[in-house]
Amino acid sequence: MQAAQITHYHQTTPTLQTIPIPTPRDHEVLVKIKAASINPIDLKTMAGGLKLLLTYPMPLTIGSDFAGEVVAVGKRVTQFKVGDAVYGRPQKNHIGTFADYIAVATADIALMPRHLTYQEAAAIPLVGLTSYQALHDLMHLTPGQKVLIQGGAGGIGTIAIPLAKRMGAYVATTASRKNFELVTCLGADRAIDYHTEDFAETLTDYDAVFDTRGGTTLEQAFRVVKPGGTVVSVSGLPTAKFAKDYGLPHWKRALFALAAHKLTRLARQTKTRYHFLFMTPSGRQLQVLTDLIEQDAWHPTIDRTFPLSQVDQALAHARGGHARGKIILNIGE
Ligand SMILES: NC(=O)c1ccc[n+]([C@@H]2O[C@H](COP(=O)([O-])OP(=O)(O)OC[C@H]3O[C@@H](n4cnc5c(N)ncnc54)[C@H](OP(=O)(O)O)[C@@H]3O)[C@@H](O)[C@H]2O)c1
């Protein structure tokens, strides 16, 4: 089979290699991948930017989520059968979706929403689970609460906005002005052009901020959120608590505690909570998303689709940092 691989960190372009088709283990299914999505984590993985959290043996097939068809099942698999259309985000030590096939644990997959194409379904797992875990598991958003979602036109924003609206929240978001129509159609109640307007000057008393930017943008979030509120960042600095929960050794916990000191101080001063979220693969939560998406007959926003042979161009497009929704790789269709 074909697989987009790197042989070392800091390799900016993966190369297509021919490698053996994997054999599913007892609790795995073999999936013929039809589409995968590009995520910024793919770029970070290739650049070696996640080495403190994850190290990979080389060569490494990249790619973090997929949609495809089950073509074989392991001995102990009962929930899925050959022919099922599934999607998923494999465990972080088991990535490799820019490829024709993947053997993946049944715990990490779910049946795809029936009304979606493989390309649309592939847009969902990583950003969908991240958004669900931020808005539902950590913020516990309830109807009427106000949330700011940074980067509303991006991969996360285009699923987080409709999800937050579905939970009954009032949603403000940041985007370039040219994307105001998109974020408004997705349900945003208030759009802020981050090029010309300072969100921290305009917004106050928010229950929660979903930060996708990190840096000073994240620090400013503590001016927006009210006491008792929550800031969740997927791009900021991990905390010591995260490092402990993630099972990192003491020296890394100490390192993260030091690095996130300013953020934990800001949270203390403003009487708010700060969480760093490193999303967790979950077939169970993905099934919840499947059900919601089917009920709403919802379709994700696709920016562009590239064939696997143009994976370098797809990654370069993502590197530009201004995707409108998701960038998709078409594989084997
Ligand atoms: N920790 C985790 O588990 C986790 C999970 C998923 C993602 N992430 C991280 O979250 C970040 C966002 O992911 P994504 O998939 O949404 O990325 P993405 O699709 O590449 O985001 C592109 C979007 O970012 C917007 N943007 C650029 N600069 C901005 C700014 N200063 N303020 C507000 N928006 C801005 C752009 O908006 P305009 O084009 O409108 O300017 C564009 O729509 C990435 O860093 C990713 O690595 C982390």
Coordinates of C-alpha atoms and ligand atoms in Angstrom, one line a residue, residues 38-41 44 92 126-127 130 150-157 174-179 194-195 211-213 217 233-235 276-280 318 321-326, ligand 1:
I38 CA -5.0 17.6 7.5
N39 CA -4.5 18.8 11.1
P40 CA -2.0 21.3 12.4
I41 CA -0.7 18.5 14.7
K44 CA 3.9 19.9 14.5
K92 CA -1.5 9.2 19.3
L126 CA -9.9 15.1 15.6
V127 CA -11.5 18.6 15.6
T130 CA -11.4 18.2 20.6
Q150 CA -11.0 31.8 18.9
G151 CA -10.5 31.2 15.1
G152 CA -14.1 30.5 14.1
A153 CA -13.3 29.9 10.4
G154 CA -10.7 27.2 11.1
G155 CA -10.9 23.4 11.5
I156 CA -11.8 23.6 15.1
G157 CA -14.0 26.7 14.9
T174 CA -12.7 35.8 16.0
A175 CA -12.1 35.6 12.3
S176 CA -10.9 37.7 9.3
R177 CA -13.7 39.9 8.0
K178 CA -13.9 37.9 4.8
N179 CA -15.0 34.9 6.9
Y194 CA -9.0 40.1 15.1
H195 CA -7.0 42.2 12.6
D211 CA -8.5 29.3 23.0
T212 CA -6.9 27.9 19.8
R213 CA -4.1 30.4 19.5
T217 CA -4.2 35.8 22.8
S233 CA -6.6 26.1 25.5
V234 CA -5.5 23.6 22.9
S235 CA -2.5 25.7 21.9
F276 CA -4.7 22.8 28.8
L277 CA -6.5 20.2 26.6
F278 CA -4.7 17.5 24.6
M279 CA -7.6 15.7 23.0
T280 CA -8.2 12.0 23.7
A318 CA -2.4 24.1 6.0
G321 CA -2.8 29.1 8.6
H322 CA -6.0 30.4 7.0
A323 CA -8.0 27.3 6.0
R324 CA -11.7 27.8 5.9
G325 CA -12.9 24.7 7.6
K326 CA -11.0 21.4 6.8
Ligands
LIG1 N1 -4.3 20.2 21.9 C1 -5.1 19.5 21.1 O1 -5.6 18.4 21.4 C2 -5.4 20.2 19.8 C3 -6.4 19.6 19.0 C4 -6.7 20.2 17.8 C5 -6.1 21.4 17.4 N2 -5.1 21.9 18.2 C6 -4.5 23.1 17.8 O2 -5.4 24.2 17.7 C7 -5.0 25.1 16.7 C8 -6.1 25.4 15.8 O3 -6.5 24.2 15.0 P1 -7.3 24.2 13.7 O4 -7.5 22.8 13.2 O5 -8.5 25.0 14.0 O6 -6.3 25.1 12.8 P2 -6.6 25.7 11.4 O7 -7.8 25.1 10.7 O8 -5.3 25.7 10.6 O9 -6.9 27.2 11.7 C9 -7.0 28.1 10.7 C10 -7.8 29.3 11.2 O10 -7.0 30.1 12.1 C11 -7.5 31.4 12.1 N3 -6.6 32.4 12.6 C12 -5.3 32.6 12.2 N4 -4.8 33.6 13.0 C13 -5.7 33.9 13.9 C14 -5.8 34.8 15.0 N5 -4.7 35.6 15.4 N6 -6.9 34.9 15.7 C15 -8.0 34.1 15.4 N7 -8.0 33.3 14.4 C16 -6.9 33.1 13.7 C17 -7.8 31.6 10.6 O11 -8.8 32.6 10.5 P3 -9.0 33.6 9.3 O12 -8.6 32.8 8.0 O13 -10.4 34.0 9.4 O14 -8.0 34.7 9.5 C18 -8.2 30.2 10.1 O15 -9.5 30.1 9.9 C19 -3.7 24.5 16.1 O16 -2.6 25.1 16.7 C20 -3.8 23.1 16.5 O17 -2.5 22.4 16.6 C21 -4.8 21.3 19.4

